[in-house]
Short mmCIF file of N, CA, C and O in Angstrom, two decimals:
data_model
loop_
_atom_site.label_atom_id
_atom_site.label_comp_id
_atom_site.label_asym_id
_atom_site.label_seq_id
_atom_site.Cartn_x
_atom_site.Cartn_y
_atom_site.Cartn_z
N UNK A 113 0.93 -0.94 0.02
CA UNK A 113 -0.23 -0.10 0.11
C UNK A 113 1.00 1.35 -0.01
O UNK A 113 2.07 1.35 0.89
N UNK A 114 0.49 1.97 -0.97
CA UNK A 114 1.21 3.29 -0.97
C UNK A 114 0.39 4.79 -0.74
O UNK A 114 -0.64 4.63 -1.21
N UNK A 115 0.85 5.22 0.27
CA UNK A 115 0.04 6.44 0.72
C UNK A 115 0.61 7.83 0.55
O UNK A 115 1.90 8.04 0.73
N UNK A 116 0.03 8.37 -0.31
CA UNK A 116 0.32 9.81 -0.49
C UNK A 116 -0.99 11.08 -0.11
O UNK A 116 -1.79 11.21 -0.72
N UNK A 117 -0.40 11.78 0.95
CA UNK A 117 -1.24 12.33 1.75
C UNK A 117 -1.89 12.09 2.92
O UNK A 117 -0.75 11.26 3.67
N UNK A 118 -2.94 12.13 3.66
CA UNK A 118 -3.37 11.75 5.36
C UNK A 118 -4.81 10.97 4.69
O UNK A 118 -5.18 10.89 3.89
N UNK A 119 -4.41 9.86 5.81
CA UNK A 119 -5.50 9.00 6.05
C UNK A 119 -6.33 9.36 7.07
O UNK A 119 -5.82 9.72 8.31
N UNK A 120 -7.56 9.29 7.24
CA UNK A 120 -8.34 9.61 8.18
C UNK A 120 -9.68 8.71 8.54
O UNK A 120 -10.05 8.16 7.13
N UNK A 121 -9.84 7.97 9.49
CA UNK A 121 -9.02 8.27 10.56
C UNK A 121 -7.95 7.29 10.76
O UNK A 121 -7.61 6.52 10.25
N UNK A 122 -7.05 8.20 11.61
CA UNK A 122 -5.84 7.56 11.80
C UNK A 122 -5.84 6.20 12.76
O UNK A 122 -5.53 6.54 14.27
N UNK A 123 -6.17 5.09 12.45
CA UNK A 123 -6.28 3.96 13.39
C UNK A 123 -5.07 2.88 13.09
O UNK A 123 -5.18 2.22 13.98
N UNK A 124 -4.14 3.12 12.60
CA UNK A 124 -3.19 2.41 12.13
C UNK A 124 -3.10 1.12 11.40
O UNK A 124 -4.41 0.88 10.67
N UNK A 125 -2.76 0.09 11.79
CA UNK A 125 -2.65 -1.04 10.58
C UNK A 125 -2.84 -2.45 11.97
O UNK A 125 -2.33 -2.44 12.66
N UNK A 126 -3.68 -3.43 11.39
CA UNK A 126 -3.75 -4.57 11.89
C UNK A 126 -3.01 -5.46 11.10
O UNK A 126 -3.17 -5.99 10.19
N UNK A 127 -1.74 -6.21 11.40
CA UNK A 127 -0.93 -7.24 10.96
C UNK A 127 -1.64 -8.74 11.37
O UNK A 127 -1.78 -8.86 12.63
N UNK A 128 -1.55 -9.68 10.62
CA UNK A 128 -1.78 -11.07 10.78
C UNK A 128 -0.53 -11.58 11.14
O UNK A 128 0.41 -12.02 10.27
N UNK A 129 -0.26 -12.14 12.18
CA UNK A 129 1.33 -12.63 12.35
C UNK A 129 1.14 -14.18 12.36
O UNK A 129 0.05 -14.48 12.46
N UNK A 130 2.55 -14.23 11.93
CA UNK A 130 2.67 -15.82 11.72
C UNK A 130 3.39 -16.37 12.88
O UNK A 130 4.05 -15.98 13.64
N UNK A 131 2.69 -17.17 13.37
CA UNK A 131 2.83 -17.94 14.95
C UNK A 131 3.23 -19.37 14.45
O UNK A 131 2.28 -20.13 13.99
N UNK A 132 4.10 -19.87 14.96
CA UNK A 132 4.89 -20.97 14.86
C UNK A 132 4.53 -21.65 16.08
O UNK A 132 4.71 -21.27 17.38
N UNK A 133 3.96 -22.99 16.26
CA UNK A 133 3.27 -23.34 17.45
C UNK A 133 4.40 -24.70 17.79
O UNK A 133 5.61 -25.33 17.01
N UNK A 134 4.27 -24.74 19.23
CA UNK A 134 5.35 -25.98 19.47
C UNK A 134 6.78 -25.36 19.67
O UNK A 134 6.93 -23.82 19.43
N UNK A 135 7.79 -25.69 19.73
CA UNK A 135 9.15 -25.52 19.90
C UNK A 135 9.97 -25.44 18.64
O UNK A 135 9.92 -26.40 17.81
N UNK A 136 10.29 -24.36 17.99
CA UNK A 136 10.76 -24.09 16.81
C UNK A 136 12.49 -23.85 17.08
O UNK A 136 12.76 -23.33 17.47
N UNK A 137 13.25 -24.29 15.92
CA UNK A 137 14.58 -24.27 15.77
C UNK A 137 15.17 -23.58 14.89
O UNK A 137 16.14 -23.00 14.85
N UNK A 138 14.22 -23.47 13.84
CA UNK A 138 14.74 -22.63 12.39
C UNK A 138 13.26 -21.83 11.81
O UNK A 138 12.29 -22.44 11.80
N UNK A 139 13.47 -20.62 11.60
CA UNK A 139 12.49 -19.93 10.96
C UNK A 139 12.74 -18.96 9.64
O UNK A 139 14.17 -18.47 9.90
N UNK A 140 12.09 -19.02 8.63
CA UNK A 140 12.47 -18.22 7.43
C UNK A 140 11.52 -17.27 7.23
O UNK A 140 10.52 -17.54 6.87
N UNK A 141 12.24 -15.84 7.37
CA UNK A 141 11.61 -14.81 7.34
C UNK A 141 11.30 -14.48 5.99
O UNK A 141 12.22 -14.33 4.90
N UNK A 142 10.05 -14.39 5.33
CA UNK A 142 9.84 -14.12 3.95
C UNK A 142 9.26 -12.65 3.63
O UNK A 142 8.19 -12.42 4.11
N UNK A 143 10.29 -11.74 3.48
CA UNK A 143 9.81 -10.39 3.16
C UNK A 143 8.40 -10.10 2.71
O UNK A 143 8.02 -8.77 2.88
N UNK A 144 8.64 -10.83 1.70
CA UNK A 144 7.21 -10.09 0.78
C UNK A 144 5.94 -10.85 1.23
O UNK A 144 5.23 -10.12 0.96
N UNK A 145 5.97 -11.71 2.26
CA UNK A 145 4.55 -12.23 2.98
C UNK A 145 4.61 -11.93 4.42
O UNK A 145 3.60 -12.29 5.03
N UNK A 146 5.86 -11.59 5.05
CA UNK A 146 5.73 -11.80 6.53
C UNK A 146 5.81 -10.33 6.85
O UNK A 146 6.63 -9.20 6.54
N UNK A 147 5.04 -9.65 7.72
CA UNK A 147 5.04 -8.68 8.59
C UNK A 147 5.53 -8.88 10.14
O UNK A 147 6.50 -8.14 10.86
N UNK A 148 5.07 -9.85 10.77
CA UNK A 148 4.98 -9.94 11.94
C UNK A 148 4.92 -11.63 12.68
O UNK A 148 4.33 -12.26 12.00
N UNK A 149 6.27 -12.06 13.19
CA UNK A 149 6.45 -13.38 13.46
C UNK A 149 6.20 -13.65 15.13
O UNK A 149 6.96 -12.91 15.79
N UNK A 150 5.97 -15.05 15.65
CA UNK A 150 5.92 -15.24 16.67
C UNK A 150 6.62 -16.83 17.11
O UNK A 150 6.18 -17.35 16.25
N UNK A 151 7.66 -17.10 17.61
CA UNK A 151 8.20 -18.33 17.90
C UNK A 151 8.81 -18.55 19.09
O UNK A 151 9.23 -17.55 20.06
N UNK A 152 8.66 -19.74 19.55
CA UNK A 152 9.59 -19.93 20.77
C UNK A 152 10.46 -21.09 20.69
O UNK A 152 9.83 -21.65 19.68
N UNK A 153 11.44 -21.55 21.60
CA UNK A 153 12.15 -22.68 21.61
C UNK A 153 12.84 -22.96 22.75
O UNK A 153 12.70 -22.37 23.80
N UNK A 154 13.14 -23.93 23.04
CA UNK A 154 14.04 -24.61 23.99
C UNK A 154 15.42 -24.89 23.64
O UNK A 154 16.12 -25.46 24.52
N UNK A 155 15.70 -24.66 22.57
CA UNK A 155 16.93 -25.02 22.16
C UNK A 155 17.44 -23.97 21.07
O UNK A 155 18.61 -24.30 20.56
N UNK A 156 17.29 -22.84 21.06
CA UNK A 156 17.66 -21.81 20.33
C UNK A 156 17.33 -21.95 19.07
O UNK A 156 16.25 -22.85 18.75
N UNK A 157 17.36 -20.72 18.31
CA UNK A 157 16.81 -20.57 17.05
C UNK A 157 17.45 -19.78 16.16
O UNK A 157 18.31 -19.15 16.17
N UNK A 158 17.53 -20.50 14.55
CA UNK A 158 18.32 -19.38 13.55
C UNK A 158 17.36 -19.02 12.71
O UNK A 158 16.53 -19.66 11.93
N UNK A 159 17.20 -17.52 12.23
CA UNK A 159 16.87 -17.16 11.10
C UNK A 159 17.68 -17.16 9.82
O UNK A 159 18.45 -17.05 9.47
N UNK A 160 16.74 -17.26 8.76
CA UNK A 160 16.87 -17.25 7.46
C UNK A 160 15.91 -16.51 6.86
O UNK A 160 14.94 -16.08 7.43
N UNK A 161 16.43 -16.38 5.52
CA UNK A 161 15.55 -15.10 4.68
C UNK A 161 14.94 -15.47 3.34
O UNK A 161 15.68 -16.27 2.42
N UNK A 162 14.03 -15.14 2.89
CA UNK A 162 13.87 -15.03 1.38
C UNK A 162 12.92 -14.15 0.79
O UNK A 162 12.31 -13.47 1.81
N UNK A 163 12.93 -13.90 -0.72
CA UNK A 163 12.14 -12.77 -0.96
C UNK A 163 12.51 -11.62 -0.50
O UNK A 163 11.45 -10.91 0.16
N UNK A 164 13.63 -11.15 -0.71
CA UNK A 164 13.97 -9.86 -0.03
C UNK A 164 13.40 -8.70 -0.73
O UNK A 164 12.97 -8.96 -1.91
N UNK A 165 12.68 -7.83 0.05
CA UNK A 165 12.17 -6.74 -0.58
C UNK A 165 12.41 -5.42 0.03
O UNK A 165 12.42 -5.19 1.53
N UNK A 166 12.84 -4.54 -0.91
CA UNK A 166 13.57 -3.42 -0.64
C UNK A 166 12.36 -2.34 0.14
O UNK A 166 11.28 -2.42 -0.15
N UNK A 167 13.06 -1.85 1.34
CA UNK A 167 12.17 -0.94 2.27
C UNK A 167 11.55 -1.64 3.05
O UNK A 167 10.53 -1.11 4.02
N UNK A 168 11.32 -3.06 3.37
CA UNK A 168 10.58 -3.69 4.11
C UNK A 168 11.11 -4.15 5.50
O UNK A 168 12.31 -4.40 5.53
N UNK A 169 9.95 -3.84 6.31
CA UNK A 169 10.67 -4.24 7.84
C UNK A 169 9.72 -5.57 8.23
O UNK A 169 8.43 -5.42 8.28
N UNK A 170 10.34 -6.12 9.05
CA UNK A 170 9.46 -7.33 9.42
C UNK A 170 10.04 -7.25 10.93
O UNK A 170 11.17 -7.58 11.39
N UNK A 171 9.22 -7.92 11.94
CA UNK A 171 9.14 -8.14 13.33
C UNK A 171 9.38 -9.63 13.93
O UNK A 171 8.09 -10.17 13.25
N UNK A 172 10.11 -10.02 14.44
CA UNK A 172 10.03 -11.30 15.32
C UNK A 172 9.96 -11.31 16.83
O UNK A 172 11.05 -10.93 17.31
N UNK A 173 8.96 -11.96 17.44
CA UNK A 173 9.23 -11.94 18.70
C UNK A 173 9.67 -13.68 19.06
O UNK A 173 8.78 -14.40 18.73
N UNK A 174 10.67 -13.64 20.01
CA UNK A 174 11.06 -14.99 20.00
C UNK A 174 11.03 -15.35 21.85
O UNK A 174 11.73 -14.28 22.41
N UNK A 175 10.71 -16.25 22.35
CA UNK A 175 10.73 -16.52 23.79
C UNK A 175 11.69 -18.08 23.93
O UNK A 175 11.54 -19.05 23.11
N UNK A 176 12.37 -17.52 25.01
CA UNK A 176 13.14 -18.72 25.14
C UNK A 176 12.52 -19.47 26.34
O UNK A 176 12.42 -19.15 27.24
N UNK A 177 12.29 -20.76 25.98
CA UNK A 177 11.38 -21.51 26.84
C UNK A 177 12.44 -22.49 28.00
O UNK A 177 11.71 -23.27 28.47
N UNK A 178 13.56 -22.51 27.56
CA UNK A 178 14.31 -23.70 28.39
C UNK A 178 15.30 -22.51 29.50
O UNK A 178 14.76 -21.50 29.79
N UNK A 179 16.33 -23.02 29.68
CA UNK A 179 17.50 -22.66 30.85
C UNK A 179 18.08 -21.62 29.88
O UNK A 179 17.90 -21.05 28.56
N UNK A 180 19.06 -21.08 30.69
CA UNK A 180 19.98 -19.45 30.08
C UNK A 180 20.71 -20.05 29.10
O UNK A 180 20.95 -21.40 28.98
N UNK A 181 21.24 -19.05 28.09
CA UNK A 181 21.97 -19.30 27.10
C UNK A 181 21.62 -20.02 25.86
O UNK A 181 22.28 -20.47 25.13
N UNK A 182 20.36 -19.95 25.60
CA UNK A 182 19.54 -20.40 24.52
C UNK A 182 20.21 -18.95 23.55
O UNK A 182 20.09 -18.13 23.72
N UNK A 183 20.46 -19.50 22.20
CA UNK A 183 21.20 -18.69 21.32
C UNK A 183 20.00 -18.08 20.07
O UNK A 183 19.67 -19.08 19.75
N UNK A 184 20.06 -17.13 19.82
CA UNK A 184 19.26 -16.45 18.86
C UNK A 184 20.06 -15.99 17.74
O UNK A 184 20.86 -15.16 18.07
N UNK A 185 19.96 -16.97 16.81
CA UNK A 185 21.38 -16.57 15.61
C UNK A 185 20.46 -16.04 14.60
O UNK A 185 19.48 -16.27 13.76
N UNK A 186 20.67 -14.40 14.27
CA UNK A 186 19.41 -13.52 13.75
C UNK A 186 19.69 -13.18 11.89
O UNK A 186 19.22 -13.26 11.22
N UNK A 187 20.68 -14.14 11.75
CA UNK A 187 21.14 -14.52 10.02
C UNK A 187 21.84 -13.27 9.18
O UNK A 187 21.82 -13.24 8.09
N UNK A 188 21.93 -11.93 9.98
CA UNK A 188 22.67 -10.99 9.16
C UNK A 188 24.10 -10.91 10.03
O UNK A 188 24.34 -11.42 10.74
N UNK A 189 25.05 -9.99 8.87
CA UNK A 189 26.54 -10.01 9.67
C UNK A 189 26.30 -9.18 10.77
O UNK A 189 25.37 -8.59 11.19
N UNK A 190 27.74 -9.21 11.44
CA UNK A 190 27.95 -8.68 13.06
C UNK A 190 27.32 -7.24 12.87
O UNK A 190 26.96 -6.48 13.57
N UNK A 191 28.41 -6.75 11.64
CA UNK A 191 28.20 -5.63 11.29
C UNK A 191 26.92 -4.52 10.98
O UNK A 191 26.76 -3.53 11.09
N UNK A 192 25.70 -5.80 10.72
CA UNK A 192 24.56 -5.35 10.49
C UNK A 192 23.48 -5.61 11.63
O UNK A 192 22.21 -5.75 11.23
N UNK A 193 24.06 -5.71 12.88
CA UNK A 193 23.19 -5.77 14.27
C UNK A 193 23.54 -5.05 15.13
O UNK A 193 24.76 -4.34 15.50
N UNK A 194 22.51 -4.83 16.05
CA UNK A 194 22.84 -3.83 17.17
C UNK A 194 23.57 -4.58 18.32
O UNK A 194 23.98 -3.88 18.91
N UNK A 195 23.69 -5.76 18.08
CA UNK A 195 24.18 -6.41 19.16
C UNK A 195 25.79 -6.41 18.63
O UNK A 195 26.83 -6.91 19.47
N UNK A 196 26.41 -6.03 17.54
CA UNK A 196 27.63 -6.33 17.01
C UNK A 196 27.89 -8.02 16.98
O UNK A 196 29.10 -8.03 16.94
N UNK A 197 27.28 -8.59 16.68
CA UNK A 197 27.38 -10.23 16.84
C UNK A 197 26.37 -10.95 15.89
O UNK A 197 25.20 -10.28 15.43
N UNK A 198 26.76 -11.91 15.47
CA UNK A 198 25.53 -12.53 14.64
C UNK A 198 24.40 -13.67 15.39
O UNK A 198 23.68 -14.31 15.11
N UNK A 199 24.91 -13.60 16.61
CA UNK A 199 24.07 -14.21 17.76
C UNK A 199 23.84 -13.33 18.96
O UNK A 199 24.64 -12.40 19.41
N UNK A 200 22.88 -13.90 19.59
CA UNK A 200 22.18 -12.89 20.87
C UNK A 200 22.14 -14.36 21.64
O UNK A 200 21.23 -15.13 21.63
N UNK A 201 22.68 -14.26 23.18
CA UNK A 201 21.84 -15.17 24.20
C UNK A 201 20.98 -14.96 24.96
O UNK A 201 20.99 -13.60 25.53
N UNK A 202 19.97 -15.76 25.19
CA UNK A 202 18.68 -15.09 25.70
C UNK A 202 18.71 -15.78 27.33
O UNK A 202 18.48 -16.78 27.10
N UNK A 203 18.20 -15.11 28.27
CA UNK A 203 18.22 -15.94 29.64
C UNK A 203 16.85 -16.78 29.34
O UNK A 203 15.99 -16.41 28.89
N UNK A 204 16.74 -17.29 30.34
CA UNK A 204 15.23 -18.22 30.55
C UNK A 204 14.23 -17.78 30.76
O UNK A 204 14.06 -16.61 31.57
N UNK A 205 13.13 -17.92 30.14
CA UNK A 205 11.98 -17.20 29.90
C UNK A 205 11.76 -16.07 29.38
O UNK A 205 10.72 -15.43 29.51
N UNK A 206 12.76 -15.51 28.89
CA UNK A 206 12.94 -14.26 28.56
C UNK A 206 12.38 -14.13 27.01
O UNK A 206 12.53 -15.14 26.26
N UNK A 207 12.17 -12.89 26.56
CA UNK A 207 11.46 -12.72 25.06
C UNK A 207 12.39 -11.89 24.35
O UNK A 207 12.60 -10.76 25.14
N UNK A 208 12.55 -11.78 23.43
CA UNK A 208 13.22 -10.75 22.67
C UNK A 208 12.58 -10.26 21.42
O UNK A 208 11.66 -10.81 20.77
N UNK A 209 12.59 -9.01 21.13
CA UNK A 209 12.13 -8.64 19.69
C UNK A 209 12.97 -8.38 18.77
O UNK A 209 14.09 -7.59 19.10
N UNK A 210 13.14 -9.14 17.64
CA UNK A 210 13.99 -8.68 16.67
C UNK A 210 13.35 -8.03 15.31
O UNK A 210 12.39 -8.55 14.90
N UNK A 211 13.99 -6.73 14.95
CA UNK A 211 13.35 -6.03 14.09
C UNK A 211 14.42 -6.31 12.87
O UNK A 211 15.43 -5.81 12.80
N UNK A 212 13.82 -6.43 11.84
CA UNK A 212 14.71 -7.00 10.29
C UNK A 212 14.04 -5.60 9.52
O UNK A 212 12.79 -5.18 9.27
N UNK A 213 15.11 -4.98 9.06
CA UNK A 213 14.68 -4.09 7.71
C UNK A 213 15.79 -4.09 6.58
O UNK A 213 16.74 -4.31 6.59
N UNK A 214 14.91 -4.29 5.66
CA UNK A 214 15.82 -4.74 4.36
C UNK A 214 15.72 -3.30 3.36
O UNK A 214 14.80 -3.00 2.92
N UNK A 215 17.08 -2.72 3.34
CA UNK A 215 17.08 -1.32 2.89
C UNK A 215 16.91 -1.57 1.34
O UNK A 215 16.04 -0.83 0.57
N UNK A 216 17.75 -2.27 0.59
CA UNK A 216 17.46 -2.66 -0.59
C UNK A 216 17.33 -3.89 -1.48
O UNK A 216 17.46 -4.21 -2.67
N UNK A 217 17.09 -4.81 -0.90
CA UNK A 217 16.41 -6.06 -1.39
C UNK A 217 17.57 -7.00 -1.67
O UNK A 217 17.57 -8.01 -2.33
N UNK A 218 18.64 -6.85 -0.44
CA UNK A 218 19.77 -7.89 -0.47
C UNK A 218 20.05 -8.20 0.96
O UNK A 218 19.90 -7.40 1.81
N UNK A 219 20.79 -9.53 1.07
CA UNK A 219 21.29 -9.55 2.71
C UNK A 219 22.21 -8.61 3.22
O UNK A 219 22.00 -8.27 4.44
N UNK A 220 23.04 -8.19 2.13
CA UNK A 220 24.14 -7.17 2.29
C UNK A 220 23.71 -5.86 3.15
O UNK A 220 24.26 -5.26 3.60
N UNK A 221 22.30 -5.60 2.67
CA UNK A 221 21.98 -4.41 3.30
C UNK A 221 20.62 -4.69 4.02
O UNK A 221 19.58 -4.00 3.97
N UNK A 222 20.35 -5.69 5.01
CA UNK A 222 19.67 -6.18 6.03
C UNK A 222 20.10 -6.13 6.99
O UNK A 222 21.14 -6.38 7.36
N UNK A 223 19.16 -5.10 7.89
CA UNK A 223 19.65 -5.23 9.49
C UNK A 223 18.90 -5.42 10.49
O UNK A 223 17.43 -5.87 10.17
N UNK A 224 19.36 -5.65 11.58
CA UNK A 224 18.53 -6.29 12.56
C UNK A 224 18.91 -5.99 14.07
O UNK A 224 19.85 -5.70 14.30
N UNK A 225 17.53 -5.29 14.56
CA UNK A 225 17.78 -4.46 15.98
C UNK A 225 17.02 -5.59 16.90
O UNK A 225 16.33 -6.00 16.38
N UNK A 226 18.12 -5.54 17.82
CA UNK A 226 17.63 -6.66 18.86
C UNK A 226 17.35 -5.79 20.27
O UNK A 226 17.83 -5.24 20.62
N UNK A 227 15.86 -6.12 20.86
CA UNK A 227 15.51 -5.48 21.92
C UNK A 227 15.07 -6.63 22.92
O UNK A 227 14.06 -7.41 22.55
N UNK A 228 15.80 -6.49 24.28
CA UNK A 228 15.47 -7.70 25.17
C UNK A 228 14.45 -7.54 26.22
O UNK A 228 14.52 -6.24 26.84
N UNK A 229 13.01 -8.00 25.95
CA UNK A 229 12.17 -7.71 26.75
C UNK A 229 12.17 -8.21 28.26
O UNK A 229 12.98 -9.29 28.32
#
């Protein structure tokens, strides 16, 4: 959707999330079709990508359902991550928000910001 001008009333958007049931070990973010994802795991999780779309932002909520030190491998380079690393360790029972921004439709210019909730 492209907006030029103002939208009234300003009620925002409702996204249909992709929710992975049970314990998940890997997720593929489809930039062309995903907006919000939700997953949980007792063994860590690895993210990969498909259908890079320039200008697209996707959010992923991930919960560690096991003990401390489960690893979130976000799939972009360390220099394209707010953690300065390709992985992030999540404490037991904690949830993180990973926000991905695909600048120009390539992995080289896809960035990941991680917020630990």
